[in-house]
XYZ file of C-alpha atoms in Angstrom:
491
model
C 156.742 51.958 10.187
C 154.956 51.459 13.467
C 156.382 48.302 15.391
C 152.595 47.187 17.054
C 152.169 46.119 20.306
C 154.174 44.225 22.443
C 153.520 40.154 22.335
C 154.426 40.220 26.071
C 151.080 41.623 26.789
C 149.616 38.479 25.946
C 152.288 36.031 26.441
C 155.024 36.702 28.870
C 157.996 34.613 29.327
C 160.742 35.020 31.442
C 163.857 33.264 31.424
C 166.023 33.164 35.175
C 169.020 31.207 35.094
C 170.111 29.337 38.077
C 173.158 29.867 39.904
C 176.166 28.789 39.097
C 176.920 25.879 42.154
C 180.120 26.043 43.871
C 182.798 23.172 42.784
C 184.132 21.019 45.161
C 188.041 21.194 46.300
C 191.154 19.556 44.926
C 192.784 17.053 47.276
C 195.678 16.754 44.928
C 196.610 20.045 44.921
C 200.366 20.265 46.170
C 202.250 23.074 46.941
C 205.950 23.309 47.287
C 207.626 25.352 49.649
C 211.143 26.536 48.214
C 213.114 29.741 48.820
C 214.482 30.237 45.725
C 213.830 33.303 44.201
C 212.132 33.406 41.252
C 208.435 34.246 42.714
C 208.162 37.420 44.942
C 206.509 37.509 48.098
C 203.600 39.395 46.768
C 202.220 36.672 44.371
C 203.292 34.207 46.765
C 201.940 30.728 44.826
C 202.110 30.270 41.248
C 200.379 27.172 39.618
C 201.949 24.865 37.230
C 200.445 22.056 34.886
C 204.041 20.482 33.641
C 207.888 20.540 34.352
C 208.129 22.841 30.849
C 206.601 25.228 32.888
C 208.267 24.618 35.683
C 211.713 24.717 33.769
C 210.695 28.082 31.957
C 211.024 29.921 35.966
C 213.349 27.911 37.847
C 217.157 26.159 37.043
C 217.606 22.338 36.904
C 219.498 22.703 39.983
C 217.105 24.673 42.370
C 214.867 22.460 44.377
C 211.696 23.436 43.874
C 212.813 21.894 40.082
C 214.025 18.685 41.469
C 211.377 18.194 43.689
C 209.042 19.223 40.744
C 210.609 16.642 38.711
C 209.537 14.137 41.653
C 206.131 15.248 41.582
C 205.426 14.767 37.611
C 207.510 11.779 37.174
C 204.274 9.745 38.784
C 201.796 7.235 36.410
C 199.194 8.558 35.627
C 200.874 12.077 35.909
C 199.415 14.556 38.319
C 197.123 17.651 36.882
C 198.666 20.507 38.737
C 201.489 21.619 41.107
C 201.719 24.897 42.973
C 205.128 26.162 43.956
C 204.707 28.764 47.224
C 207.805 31.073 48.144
C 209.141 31.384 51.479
C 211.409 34.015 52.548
C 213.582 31.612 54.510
C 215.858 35.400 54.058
C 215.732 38.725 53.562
C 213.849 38.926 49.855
C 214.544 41.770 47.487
C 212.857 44.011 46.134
C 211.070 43.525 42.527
C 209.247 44.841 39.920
C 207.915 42.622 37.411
C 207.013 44.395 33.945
C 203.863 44.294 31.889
C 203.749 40.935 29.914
C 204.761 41.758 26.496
C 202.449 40.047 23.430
C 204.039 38.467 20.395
C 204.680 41.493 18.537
C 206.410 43.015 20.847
C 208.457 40.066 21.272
C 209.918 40.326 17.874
C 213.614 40.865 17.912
C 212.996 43.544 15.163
C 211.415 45.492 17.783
C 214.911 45.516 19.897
C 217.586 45.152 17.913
C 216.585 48.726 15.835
C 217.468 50.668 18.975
C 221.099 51.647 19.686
C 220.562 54.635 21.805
C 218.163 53.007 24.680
C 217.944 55.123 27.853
C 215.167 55.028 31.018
C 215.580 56.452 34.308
C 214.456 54.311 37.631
C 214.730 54.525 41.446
C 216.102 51.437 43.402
C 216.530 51.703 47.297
C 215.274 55.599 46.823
C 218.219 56.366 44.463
C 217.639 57.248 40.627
C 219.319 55.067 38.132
C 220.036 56.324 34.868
C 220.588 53.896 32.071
C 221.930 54.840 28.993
C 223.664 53.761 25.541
C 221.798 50.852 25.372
C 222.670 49.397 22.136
C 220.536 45.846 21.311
C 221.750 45.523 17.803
C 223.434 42.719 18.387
C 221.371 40.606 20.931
C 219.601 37.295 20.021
C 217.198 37.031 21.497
C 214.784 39.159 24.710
C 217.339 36.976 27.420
C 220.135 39.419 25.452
C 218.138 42.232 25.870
C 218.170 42.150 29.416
C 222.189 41.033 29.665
C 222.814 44.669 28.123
C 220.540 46.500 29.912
C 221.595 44.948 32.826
C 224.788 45.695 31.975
C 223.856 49.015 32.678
C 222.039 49.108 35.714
C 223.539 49.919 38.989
C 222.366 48.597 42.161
C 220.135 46.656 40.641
C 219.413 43.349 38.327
C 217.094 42.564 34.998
C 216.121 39.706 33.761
C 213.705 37.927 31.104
C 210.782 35.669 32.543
C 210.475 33.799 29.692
C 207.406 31.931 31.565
C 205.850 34.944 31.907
C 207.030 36.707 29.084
C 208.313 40.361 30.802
C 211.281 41.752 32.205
C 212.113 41.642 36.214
C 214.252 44.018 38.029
C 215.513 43.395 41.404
C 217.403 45.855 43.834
C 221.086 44.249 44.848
C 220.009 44.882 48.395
C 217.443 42.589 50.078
C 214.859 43.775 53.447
C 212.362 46.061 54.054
C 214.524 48.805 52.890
C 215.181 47.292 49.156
C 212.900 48.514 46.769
C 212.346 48.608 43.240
C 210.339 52.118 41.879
C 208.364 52.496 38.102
C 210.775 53.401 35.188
C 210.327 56.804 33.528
C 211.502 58.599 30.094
C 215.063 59.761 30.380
C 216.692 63.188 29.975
C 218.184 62.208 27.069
C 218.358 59.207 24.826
C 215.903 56.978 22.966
C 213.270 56.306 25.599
C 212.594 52.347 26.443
C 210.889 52.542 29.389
C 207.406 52.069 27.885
C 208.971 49.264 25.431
C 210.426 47.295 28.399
C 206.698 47.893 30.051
C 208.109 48.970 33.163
C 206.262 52.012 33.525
C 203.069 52.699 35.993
C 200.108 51.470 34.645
C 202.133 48.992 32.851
C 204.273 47.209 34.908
C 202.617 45.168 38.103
C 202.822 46.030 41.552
C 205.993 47.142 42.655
C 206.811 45.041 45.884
C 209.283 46.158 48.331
C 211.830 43.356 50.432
C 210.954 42.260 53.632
C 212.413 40.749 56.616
C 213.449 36.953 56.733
C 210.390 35.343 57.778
C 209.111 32.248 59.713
C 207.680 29.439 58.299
C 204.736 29.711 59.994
C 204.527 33.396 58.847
C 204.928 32.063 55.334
C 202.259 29.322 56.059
C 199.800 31.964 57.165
C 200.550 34.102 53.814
C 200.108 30.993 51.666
C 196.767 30.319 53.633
C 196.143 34.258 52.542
C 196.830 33.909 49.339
C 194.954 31.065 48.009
C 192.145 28.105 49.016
C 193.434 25.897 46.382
C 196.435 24.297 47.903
C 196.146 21.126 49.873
C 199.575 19.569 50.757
C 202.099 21.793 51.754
C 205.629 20.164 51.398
C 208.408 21.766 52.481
C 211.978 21.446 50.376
C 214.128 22.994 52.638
C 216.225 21.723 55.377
C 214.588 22.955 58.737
C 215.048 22.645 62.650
C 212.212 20.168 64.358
C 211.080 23.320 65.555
C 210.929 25.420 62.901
C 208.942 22.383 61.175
C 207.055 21.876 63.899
C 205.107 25.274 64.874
C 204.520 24.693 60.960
C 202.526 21.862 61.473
C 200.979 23.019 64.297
C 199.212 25.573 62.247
C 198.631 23.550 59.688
C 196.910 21.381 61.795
C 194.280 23.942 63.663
C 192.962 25.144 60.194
C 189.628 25.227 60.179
C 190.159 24.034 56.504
C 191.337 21.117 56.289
C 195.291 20.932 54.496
C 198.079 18.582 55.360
C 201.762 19.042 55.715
C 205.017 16.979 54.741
C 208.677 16.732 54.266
C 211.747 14.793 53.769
C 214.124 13.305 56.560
C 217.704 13.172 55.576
C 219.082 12.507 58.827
C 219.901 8.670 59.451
C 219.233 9.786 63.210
C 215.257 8.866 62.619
C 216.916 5.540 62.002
C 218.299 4.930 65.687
C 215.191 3.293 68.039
C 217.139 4.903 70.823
C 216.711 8.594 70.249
C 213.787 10.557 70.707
C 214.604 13.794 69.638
C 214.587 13.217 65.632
C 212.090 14.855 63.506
C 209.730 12.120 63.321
C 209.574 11.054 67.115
C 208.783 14.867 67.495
C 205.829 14.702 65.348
C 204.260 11.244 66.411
C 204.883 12.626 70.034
C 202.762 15.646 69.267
C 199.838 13.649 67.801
C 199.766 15.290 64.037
C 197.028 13.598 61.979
C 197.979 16.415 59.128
C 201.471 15.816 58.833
C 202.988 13.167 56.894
C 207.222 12.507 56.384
C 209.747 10.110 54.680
C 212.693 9.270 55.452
C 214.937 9.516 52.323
C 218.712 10.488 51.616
C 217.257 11.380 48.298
C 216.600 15.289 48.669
C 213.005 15.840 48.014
C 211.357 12.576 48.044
C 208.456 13.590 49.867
C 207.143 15.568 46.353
C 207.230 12.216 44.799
C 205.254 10.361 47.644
C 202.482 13.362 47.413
C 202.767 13.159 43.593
C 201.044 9.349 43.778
C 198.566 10.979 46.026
C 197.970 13.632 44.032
C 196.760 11.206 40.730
C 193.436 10.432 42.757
C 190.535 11.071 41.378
C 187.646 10.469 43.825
C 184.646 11.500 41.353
C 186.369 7.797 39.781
C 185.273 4.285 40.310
C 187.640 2.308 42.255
C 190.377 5.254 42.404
C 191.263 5.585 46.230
C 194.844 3.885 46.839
C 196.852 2.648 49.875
C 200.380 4.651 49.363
C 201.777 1.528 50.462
C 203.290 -0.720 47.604
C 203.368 2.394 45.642
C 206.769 3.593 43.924
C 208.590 6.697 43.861
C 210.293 7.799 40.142
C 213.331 8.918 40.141
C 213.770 8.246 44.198
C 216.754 5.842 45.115
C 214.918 3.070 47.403
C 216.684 2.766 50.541
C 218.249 -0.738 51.226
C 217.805 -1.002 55.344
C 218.119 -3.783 58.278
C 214.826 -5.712 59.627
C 215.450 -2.874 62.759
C 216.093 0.402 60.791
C 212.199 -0.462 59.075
C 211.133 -1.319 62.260
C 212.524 1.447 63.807
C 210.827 3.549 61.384
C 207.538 1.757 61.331
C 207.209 2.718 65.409
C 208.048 6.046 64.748
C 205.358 6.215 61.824
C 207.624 7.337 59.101
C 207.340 6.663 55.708
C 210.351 5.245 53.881
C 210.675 4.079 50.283
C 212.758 0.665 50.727
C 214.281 -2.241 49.000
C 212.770 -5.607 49.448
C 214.749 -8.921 48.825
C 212.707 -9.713 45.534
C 213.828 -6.997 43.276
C 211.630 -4.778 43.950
C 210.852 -1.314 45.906
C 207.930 0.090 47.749
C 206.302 2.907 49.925
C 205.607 1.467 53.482
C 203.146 2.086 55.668
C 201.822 4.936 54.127
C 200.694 7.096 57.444
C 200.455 10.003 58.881
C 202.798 11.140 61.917
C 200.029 9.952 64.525
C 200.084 6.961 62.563
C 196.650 7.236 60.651
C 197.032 5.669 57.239
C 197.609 8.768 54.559
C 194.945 7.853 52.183
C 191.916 7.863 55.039
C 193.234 11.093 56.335
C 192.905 12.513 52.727
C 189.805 10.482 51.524
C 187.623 12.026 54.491
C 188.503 15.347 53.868
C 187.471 14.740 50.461
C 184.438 13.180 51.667
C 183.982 15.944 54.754
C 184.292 18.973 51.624
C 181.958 17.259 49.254
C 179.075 16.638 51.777
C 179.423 20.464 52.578
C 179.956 21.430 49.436
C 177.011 19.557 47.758
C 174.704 20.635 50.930
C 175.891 23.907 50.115
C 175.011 24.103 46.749
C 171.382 22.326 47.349
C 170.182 25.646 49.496
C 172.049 28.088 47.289
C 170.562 27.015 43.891
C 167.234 26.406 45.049
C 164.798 28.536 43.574
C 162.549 29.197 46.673
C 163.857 27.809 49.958
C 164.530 24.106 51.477
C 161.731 24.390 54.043
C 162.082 23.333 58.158
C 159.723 20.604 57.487
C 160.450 16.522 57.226
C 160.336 17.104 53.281
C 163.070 19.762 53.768
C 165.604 17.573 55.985
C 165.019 14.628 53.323
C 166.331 16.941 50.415
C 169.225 17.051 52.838
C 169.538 13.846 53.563
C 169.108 12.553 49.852
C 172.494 15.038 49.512
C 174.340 13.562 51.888
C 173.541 10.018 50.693
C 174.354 10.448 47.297
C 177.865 12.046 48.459
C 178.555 8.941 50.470
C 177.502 6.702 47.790
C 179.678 8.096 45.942
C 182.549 7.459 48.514
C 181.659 3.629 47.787
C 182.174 3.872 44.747
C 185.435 5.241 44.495
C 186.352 2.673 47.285
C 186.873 4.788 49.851
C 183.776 3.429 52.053
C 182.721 -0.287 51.903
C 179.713 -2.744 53.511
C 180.732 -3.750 57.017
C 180.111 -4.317 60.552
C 179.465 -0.979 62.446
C 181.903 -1.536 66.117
C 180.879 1.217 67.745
C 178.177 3.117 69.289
C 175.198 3.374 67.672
C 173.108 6.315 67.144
C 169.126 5.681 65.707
C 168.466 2.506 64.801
C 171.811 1.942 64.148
C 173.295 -0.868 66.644
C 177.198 -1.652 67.665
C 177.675 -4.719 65.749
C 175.052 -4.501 62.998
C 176.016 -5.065 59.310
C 175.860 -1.660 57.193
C 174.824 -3.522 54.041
C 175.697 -0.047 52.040
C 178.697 0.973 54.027
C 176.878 3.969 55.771
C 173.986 5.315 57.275
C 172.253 8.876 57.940
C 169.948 9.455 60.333
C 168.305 12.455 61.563
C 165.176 12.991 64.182
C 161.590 14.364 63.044
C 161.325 17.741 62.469
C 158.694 18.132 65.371
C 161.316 17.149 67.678
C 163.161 20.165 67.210
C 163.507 23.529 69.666
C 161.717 26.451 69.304
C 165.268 28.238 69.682
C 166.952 26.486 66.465
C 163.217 26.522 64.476
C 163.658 30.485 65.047
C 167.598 30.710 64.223
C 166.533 28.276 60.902
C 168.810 25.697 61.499
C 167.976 21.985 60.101
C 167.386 19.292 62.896
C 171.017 16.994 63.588
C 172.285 15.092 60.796
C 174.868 12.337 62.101
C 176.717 9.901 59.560
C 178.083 6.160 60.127
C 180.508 5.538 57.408
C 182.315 2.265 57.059
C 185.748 2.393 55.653
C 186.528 0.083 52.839
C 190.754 -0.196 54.171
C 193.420 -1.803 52.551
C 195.339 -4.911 52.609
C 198.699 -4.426 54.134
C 199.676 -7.624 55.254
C 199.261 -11.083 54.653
C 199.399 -14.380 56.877
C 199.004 -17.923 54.839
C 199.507 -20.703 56.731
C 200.275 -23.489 54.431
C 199.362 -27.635 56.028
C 201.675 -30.391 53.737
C 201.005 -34.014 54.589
C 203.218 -36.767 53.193
């Protein structure tokens, strides 16, 4: 039967779809930085959303779980926490297997072999594995006790997490590795089952040397955009930490760095050499510490951070007054806080009326924690909303006054939303003013953009399509930290 012509020679419609705008980052994305190993150096970061996950990879004892535990433990509870691995030593070599789905999770699938056999090269050296007999074992944890068992030179486990086997060479460097299993010579062949075959398994990744922790910085800067806070568990020299946060803070994008002082040595106003007189010394407006002889605490005081939600009304927080679950409070003299205070360390402490807070809340240069975060919120939303207005626009945001008002309208809304959430407020502007903004005039919205007519702009950045200036007042809203009543009686 004949179809007819085509309606779209009278009527043509055509559907475009516009792009997909880019999302904003997460400022309460921490990442811990343990050595324990459990995640290899390839994959680096892995992402968790609860301490079940957390407790299906690591042991209650390791302290990435501890810290974890800090980090969850806050009110409201935080969305997401990435743990980052550092080879503080030599790692080992790994292969991680293919995950295996539910079927093949079914013990019936194991316990029918009693002959399992697979052949694999560790540190260049063929192992053969043989006899395997999992009639017995409970459960896929068992599985990997026998075969292990077996294995020379070499280590397998379950990832229940996951949901795959892992085998590690004993020996740990650039010279451990861990090859692809194949079929054996003789002997029911597993190596497919266990998924640790190419095209199966994942990437094989050799050892490598003990690293820095700047090296490690720069791989976890590799590896993902989606951390923000980088808090390191382990113990470390104030040099070690210190090239650290260095890096961290000449990143073009913007991240911040933190970690726990267990040394009562911060405590003495007399010394200069302690981990926090290092940092405040060195200026660091990205670096943030506690002093704490809990291990850890500084995932807990990220943790509160973390809970902000600046698309919110009202959300943005002082960290001071805050608390820290499952942190003891320290109980110190008027000069230990002081001492502290002037060396702009963070400490959660004891106060005579039953009760425990986070003071001051600042950074090592002494800039208060939640500004430092709040702007970089602010900095990445302006961009990112900018961003998105020329990428989805159908035609083009033109070098004409219309143009640099679709830009302006952008930024606006971005900082209006900054009031909102209480991070900016109405106030006086104190300093130099730029357009017809004066030093000491009243910013009745809490900011102001201003940016010159289009005709006023060079031929050089008309013909390199660049917009004309844009500058920003913004007007922070603060925070109370302090209190002075003065209190008349008359008889």
């Amino acid at each position: 039967m004949a179809q007819g012509l085509a309606v779209s020679d009278v009527v043509n419609v055509t559907v475009t779809l516009s792009p997909t705008a880019a999302p904003t980052r997460n400022f309460g994305a921490g990442m811990l930085i343990g050595s324990t190993d459990v995640i290899d150096v390839n994959e680096r970061i892995r992402s968790y959303s609860s301490m079940t996950d957390v407790g299906g990879d690591f042991g209650t004892t390791d302290p990435e779980f501890i810290a974890a535990t800090r980090h969850f433990s806050q009110s409201p509870t935080p969305a997401i926490l990435y743990i980052g691995r550092w080879a503080q030593t030599a790692s080992h070599g790994t292969l991680r297997g293919g995950v295996l789905n539910a079927p093949e999770q079914l013990m019936s699938a194991w316990t029918s072999v009693t002959a399992g056999a697979f052949r694999i090269d560790i540190d260049g050296s063929t192992k053969s594995v043989s006899g395997l007999n999992f009639s017995t074992a409970l459960n896929l944890p068992g599985v990997a006790a026998i075969i292990d068992a077996g294995l020379t030179g070499g280590s397998v486990t379950w990832d229940a997490n996951s949901g795959r086997f892992v085998v590690k060479s004993d020996t740990t460097g650039t010279s451990s590795t861990v090859g692809y299993a194949v079929a054996p010579v003789s002997g029911t062949d597993i190596s497919t089952q266990l998924k640790l075959t190419t095209g199966l398994a994942g990437t094989s990744v050799p050892g490598i040397a003990a690293e820095s922790l700047v090296a490690a910085c720069q791989a976890f800067v590799d590896k993902s955009g989606d951390w923000y806070a980088a808090e390191v568990l382990p113990t470390v020299s104030n040099d070690v930490f210190l090239a650290a946060a260095l890096y961290i803070e000449a990143l073009g994008k913007k991240r911040i760095i933190g970690t726990t002082i267990n040394s009562t040595t911060v405590l003495d106003n007399t010394l200069t050499t302690d981990l926090a007189s290092v940092c405040k010394a060195a200026n660091l407006k990205r670096t943030f510490l506690q002093y704490s002889a809990s291990s850890y605490a500084i995932a807990s005081f990220f943790g509160r951070a973390a809970t902000v939600d600046f698309t919110g009304s009202k959300t943005t927080l002082t960290m001071k007054f805050k608390t820290e679950p499952g942190v003891a409070a320290e109980t110190l003299t008027e000069t230990q806080a002081a001492t502290l205070k002037s060396k702009n360390c963070n400490v959660f402490v004891n106060y005579d009326n039953s009760t425990a807070i986070i003071q001051e809340g600042v950074m090592s240069n002494g800039y208060f924690f939640d500004e430092v975060q709040g702007l970089d919120w602010l900095e990445n939303f302006i961009q990112t909303e900018v961003w998105n207005l020329l990428y989805t626009s159908k035609t083009k945001i033109p070098q004409t006054n219309a143009g640099m008002s679709l830009i302006a309208t952008k930024i606006e809304n971005c900082l209006q939303q900054g009031v909102v959430n209480g991070l900016i407020a109405p106030g006086v502007w104190n300093a130099d003013g730029f357009g017809a903004l004066e030093n000491g005039d009243y910013l009745e919205t809490g900011y102001y953009v201003y940016h010159a007519d289009i005709s006023t702009q060079s031929q050089a950045d008309r013909e390199a399509r660049k917009s004309v200036t844009f500058q920003v007042a913004v007007k922070l809203a603060g925070a109370v930290h302090f209190v002075l009543t003065l209190v008349s009686v008359n008889r």
